[in-house]
XYZ file of C-alpha atoms in Angstrom:
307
model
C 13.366 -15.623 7.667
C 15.013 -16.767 4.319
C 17.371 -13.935 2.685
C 15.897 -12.406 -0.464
C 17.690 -13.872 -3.652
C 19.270 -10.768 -5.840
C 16.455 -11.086 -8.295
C 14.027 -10.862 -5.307
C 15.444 -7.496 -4.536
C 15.380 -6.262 -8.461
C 11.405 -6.953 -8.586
C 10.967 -5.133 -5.670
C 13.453 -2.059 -6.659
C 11.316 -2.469 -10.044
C 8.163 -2.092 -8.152
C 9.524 0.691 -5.684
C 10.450 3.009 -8.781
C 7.256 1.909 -10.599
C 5.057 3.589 -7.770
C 7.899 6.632 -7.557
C 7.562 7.399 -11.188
C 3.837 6.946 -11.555
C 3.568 9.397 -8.849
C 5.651 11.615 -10.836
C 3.773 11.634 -13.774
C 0.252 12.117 -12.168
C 1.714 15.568 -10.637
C 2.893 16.481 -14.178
C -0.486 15.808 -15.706
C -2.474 17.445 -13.384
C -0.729 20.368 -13.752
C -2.763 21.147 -17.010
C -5.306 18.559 -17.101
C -8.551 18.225 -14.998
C -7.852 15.593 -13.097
C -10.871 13.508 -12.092
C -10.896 12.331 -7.963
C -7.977 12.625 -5.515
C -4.951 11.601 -5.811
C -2.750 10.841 -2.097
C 0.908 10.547 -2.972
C 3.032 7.562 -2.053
C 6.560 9.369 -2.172
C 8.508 8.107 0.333
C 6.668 5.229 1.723
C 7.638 2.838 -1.405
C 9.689 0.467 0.713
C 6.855 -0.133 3.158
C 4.258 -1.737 0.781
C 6.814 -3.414 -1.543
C 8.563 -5.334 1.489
C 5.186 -6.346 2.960
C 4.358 -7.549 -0.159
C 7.059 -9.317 -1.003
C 6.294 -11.287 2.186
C 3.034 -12.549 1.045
C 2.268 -15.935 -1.441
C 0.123 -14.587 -4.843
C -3.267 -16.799 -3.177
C -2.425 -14.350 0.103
C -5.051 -11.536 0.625
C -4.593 -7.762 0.504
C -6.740 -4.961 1.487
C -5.003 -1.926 1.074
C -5.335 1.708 1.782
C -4.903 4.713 -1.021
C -1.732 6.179 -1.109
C -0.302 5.755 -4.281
C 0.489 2.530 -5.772
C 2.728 0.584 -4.513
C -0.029 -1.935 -2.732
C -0.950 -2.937 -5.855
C 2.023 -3.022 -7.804
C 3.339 -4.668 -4.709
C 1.225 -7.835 -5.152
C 1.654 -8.110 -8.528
C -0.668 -6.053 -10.749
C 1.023 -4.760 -14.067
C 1.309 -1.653 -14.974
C -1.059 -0.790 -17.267
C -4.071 -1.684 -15.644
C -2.533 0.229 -12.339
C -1.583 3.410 -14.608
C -5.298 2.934 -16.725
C -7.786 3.271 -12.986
C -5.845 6.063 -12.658
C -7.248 7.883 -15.593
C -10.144 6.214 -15.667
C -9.771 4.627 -18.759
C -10.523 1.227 -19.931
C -7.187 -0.551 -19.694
C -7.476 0.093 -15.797
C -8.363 -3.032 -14.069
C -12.056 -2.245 -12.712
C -12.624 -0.697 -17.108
C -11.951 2.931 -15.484
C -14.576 3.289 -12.731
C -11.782 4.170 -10.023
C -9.860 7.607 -11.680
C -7.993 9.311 -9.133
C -7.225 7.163 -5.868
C -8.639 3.888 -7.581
C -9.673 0.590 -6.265
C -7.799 -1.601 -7.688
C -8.596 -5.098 -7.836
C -7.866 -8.862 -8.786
C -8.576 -11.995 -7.213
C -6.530 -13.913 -9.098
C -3.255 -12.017 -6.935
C -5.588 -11.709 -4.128
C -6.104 -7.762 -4.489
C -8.929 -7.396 -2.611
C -9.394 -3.793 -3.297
C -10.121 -0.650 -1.619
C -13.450 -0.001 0.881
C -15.053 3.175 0.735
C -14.210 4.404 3.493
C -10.705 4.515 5.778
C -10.914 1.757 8.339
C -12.552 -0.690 5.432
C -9.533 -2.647 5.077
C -9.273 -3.846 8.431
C -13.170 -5.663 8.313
C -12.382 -6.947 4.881
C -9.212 -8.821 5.602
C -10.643 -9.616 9.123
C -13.468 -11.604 6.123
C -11.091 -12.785 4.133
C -9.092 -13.782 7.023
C -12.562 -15.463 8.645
C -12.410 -17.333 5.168
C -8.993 -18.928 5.567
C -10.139 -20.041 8.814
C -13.553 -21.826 7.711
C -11.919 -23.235 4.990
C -9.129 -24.620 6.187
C -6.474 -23.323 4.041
C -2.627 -22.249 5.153
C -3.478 -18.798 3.552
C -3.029 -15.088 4.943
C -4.715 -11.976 5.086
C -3.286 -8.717 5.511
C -4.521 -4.912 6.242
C -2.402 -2.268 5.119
C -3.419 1.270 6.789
C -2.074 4.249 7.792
C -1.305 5.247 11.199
C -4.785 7.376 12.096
C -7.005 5.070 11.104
C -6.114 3.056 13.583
C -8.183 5.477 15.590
C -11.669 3.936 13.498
C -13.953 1.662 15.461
C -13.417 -1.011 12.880
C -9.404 -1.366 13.778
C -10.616 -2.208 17.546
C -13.502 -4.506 16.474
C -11.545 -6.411 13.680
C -8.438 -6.429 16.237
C -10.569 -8.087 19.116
C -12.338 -10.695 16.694
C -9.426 -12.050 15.181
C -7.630 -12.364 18.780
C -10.415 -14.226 19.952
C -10.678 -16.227 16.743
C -7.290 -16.685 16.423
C -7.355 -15.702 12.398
C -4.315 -15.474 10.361
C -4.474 -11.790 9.690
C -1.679 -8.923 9.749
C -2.239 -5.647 10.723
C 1.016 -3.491 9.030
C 0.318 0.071 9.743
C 2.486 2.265 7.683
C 3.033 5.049 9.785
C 4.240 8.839 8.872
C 3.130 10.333 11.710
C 0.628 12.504 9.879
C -3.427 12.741 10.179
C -3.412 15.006 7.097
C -1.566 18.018 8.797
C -2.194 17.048 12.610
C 1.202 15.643 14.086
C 0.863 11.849 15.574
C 2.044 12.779 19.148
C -0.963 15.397 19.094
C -3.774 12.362 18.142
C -2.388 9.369 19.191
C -2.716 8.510 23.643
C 0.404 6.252 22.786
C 3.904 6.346 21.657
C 3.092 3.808 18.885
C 0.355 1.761 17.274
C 2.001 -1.159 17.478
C 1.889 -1.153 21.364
C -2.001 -1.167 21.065
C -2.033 -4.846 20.572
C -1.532 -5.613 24.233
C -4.712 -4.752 25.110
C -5.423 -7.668 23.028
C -2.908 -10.402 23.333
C -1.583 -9.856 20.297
C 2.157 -9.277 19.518
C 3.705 -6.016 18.286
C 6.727 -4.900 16.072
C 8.001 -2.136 14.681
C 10.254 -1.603 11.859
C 12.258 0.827 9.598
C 9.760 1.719 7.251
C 12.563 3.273 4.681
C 14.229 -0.245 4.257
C 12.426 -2.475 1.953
C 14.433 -5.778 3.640
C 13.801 -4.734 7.406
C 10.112 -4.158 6.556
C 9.976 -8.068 4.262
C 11.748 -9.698 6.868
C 9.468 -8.145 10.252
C 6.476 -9.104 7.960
C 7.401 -11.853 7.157
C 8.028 -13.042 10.609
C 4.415 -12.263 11.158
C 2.847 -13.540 8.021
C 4.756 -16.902 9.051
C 3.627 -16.785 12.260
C 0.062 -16.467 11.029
C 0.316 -18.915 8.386
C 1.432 -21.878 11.527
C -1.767 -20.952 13.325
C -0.758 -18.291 16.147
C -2.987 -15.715 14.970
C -2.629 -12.220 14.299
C -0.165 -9.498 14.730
C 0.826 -5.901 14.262
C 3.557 -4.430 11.732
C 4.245 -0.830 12.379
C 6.847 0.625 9.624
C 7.586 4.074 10.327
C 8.077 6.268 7.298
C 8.513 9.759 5.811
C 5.458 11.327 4.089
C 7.806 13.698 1.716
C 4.735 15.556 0.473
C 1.621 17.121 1.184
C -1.423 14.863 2.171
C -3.205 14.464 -1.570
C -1.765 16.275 -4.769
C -2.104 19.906 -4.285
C -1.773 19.969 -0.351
C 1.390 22.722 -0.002
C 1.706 20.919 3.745
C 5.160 19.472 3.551
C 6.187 17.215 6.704
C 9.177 17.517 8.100
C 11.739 15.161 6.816
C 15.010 16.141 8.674
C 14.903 12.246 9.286
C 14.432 11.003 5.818
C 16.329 8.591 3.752
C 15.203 7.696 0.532
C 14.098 3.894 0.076
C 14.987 3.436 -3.432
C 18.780 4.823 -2.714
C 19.223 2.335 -0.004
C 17.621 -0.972 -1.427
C 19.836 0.444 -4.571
C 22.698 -0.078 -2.412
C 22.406 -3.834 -2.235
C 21.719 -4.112 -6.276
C 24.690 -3.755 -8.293
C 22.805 -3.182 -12.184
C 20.595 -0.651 -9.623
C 20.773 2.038 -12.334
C 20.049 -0.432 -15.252
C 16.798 -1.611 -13.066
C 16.233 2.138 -12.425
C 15.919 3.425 -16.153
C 14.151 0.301 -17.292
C 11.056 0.774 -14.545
C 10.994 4.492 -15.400
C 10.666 4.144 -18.962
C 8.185 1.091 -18.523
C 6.074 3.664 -16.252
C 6.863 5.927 -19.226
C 5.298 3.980 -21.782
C 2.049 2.786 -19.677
C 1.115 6.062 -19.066
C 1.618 7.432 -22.536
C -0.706 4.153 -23.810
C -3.240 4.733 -20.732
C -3.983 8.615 -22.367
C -4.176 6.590 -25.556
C -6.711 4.457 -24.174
C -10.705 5.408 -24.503
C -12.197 6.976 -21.477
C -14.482 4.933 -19.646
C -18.499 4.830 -20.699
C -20.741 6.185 -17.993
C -22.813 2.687 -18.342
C -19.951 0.815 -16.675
C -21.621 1.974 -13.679
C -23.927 -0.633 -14.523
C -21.516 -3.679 -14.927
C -20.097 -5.818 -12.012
C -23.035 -4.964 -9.666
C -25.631 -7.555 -8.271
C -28.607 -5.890 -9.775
């Protein structure tokens, strides 16, 4: 696919320190402040989301899984709505509902938000995908999930549908090898997730999940491939969970393989440090304006609801 220009790779070094430093600063404040829902850090994985993302058009669709927030920031939500759903105040973009893990969302970027449950993703940008399709339009949906939810019923039955359908959807699995503290070779019957497709005719790759450019370009290969009518496919970047499961889990995986994703997409930047310090102190700032910010009213329960 087309190489990334250098201020393609500055956005998405932006982006990958965004999500770093936002997980950062939700482990400082819960460490004296009741902090409302779970919180499943993204330390690590930044380079998997942000070079998916960077492989999709703004009218593309995302549904996204929970940890941290690089999905969204990934797409192209700004900061302070991102860093306001955290603490559920009203500057977050659903007014605060979502504090904790939130569901972020925005149609205008295609941010589809989060289901309820794990495996939701795959059903909702099978829909969107379904959409595309009726409509007509050279659009793309993708589902971002983790590697044992592709053991849910609704990764087989979105999987088979769009096969048969032939819908432009992409399945990237972002894979640490984790189900909370159960090893992947213990849970999964094969090697990889990506190999699964077979069963369905579709095509499967996998990539180095700890380089944002190998993970844009294998995605992007797909989302291209989707985008020309040849259906769906299956991106599996492999990555390092570098802590535990959600913010307080002591389980640390073993990262005797790990490289840091900001350090090498740094590598290719030459102002990296300059984008660095900026992004920190942006994520900085957004957080100190989102404890600013009035808590959400209980009534917004009531808003955005059919009745």
């Amino acid at each position: 696919m087309g190489q990334l220009s250098d201020e393609q790779l500055r956005t998405m070094l932006e982006r990958m320190v965004y999500a770093r430093t936002i997980d950062r600063v939700v482990t400082e404040y819960s460490k004296d402040n009741r902090f409302d829902g779970y919180w499943h850090p993204g330390e690590g994985h930044e380079a998997a989301p942000i070079g998916a993302t960077a492989a999709l058009r703004d009218d593309d669709y995302l549904a996204y899984h929970f940890r941290g927030s690089a999905w969204a920031l990934g797409k192209g939500m700004a900061l302070e709505p991102v860093v306001g759903d955290i603490f559920g105040r009203v500057t977050g973009s659903t007014g605060g509902k979502g504090a904790g893990s939130p569901k972020w969302a925005d149609p205008a970027i295609g941010l589809l938000g989060e289901g309820g449950t794990l495996g939701s993703a795959f059903v909702i940008a099978g829909g969107a995908a379904l959409a595309i399709d009726i409509r007509g339009t050279d659009q793309v949906a993708l589902a971002a999930f983790g590697d044992a939810t592709a053991a849910r019923g609704t990764f087989h039955e979105t999987l088979t549908q769009a096969a048969v359908w032939n819908l432009p959807v992409v399945f990237f699995c972002e894979n640490n090898h984790w189900q909370v503290a159960t090893p992947f070779e213990v849970y999964s019957p094969t090697k990889t997730v990506a190999e699964r497709g077979v069963a369905y005719g579709v095509p499967g790759v996998e990539v180095d999940g700890q380089d944002a450019v190998a993970v844009h370009e294998a995605t992007a290969e797909a989302v291209a491939r989707a985008r020309a009518g040849h259906g769906p496919s299956i991106v599996e970047a492999h990555v390092t969970r570098t802590r535990g499961h959600y913010e307080g889990d002591l389980h640390r995986a073993d990262a005797d393989t790990y490289r840091d994703p900001i350090d090498i997409l740094s590598a290719r930047i030459p102002d990296a440090d300059a984008v660095i310090t900026r992004a920190e102190a942006a994520v900085r700032q957004a957080y100190a304006d989102a404890l600013a910010a009035p808590v959400a009213d209980p009534d917004i329960l009531w808003k955005d609801v059919y009745a």
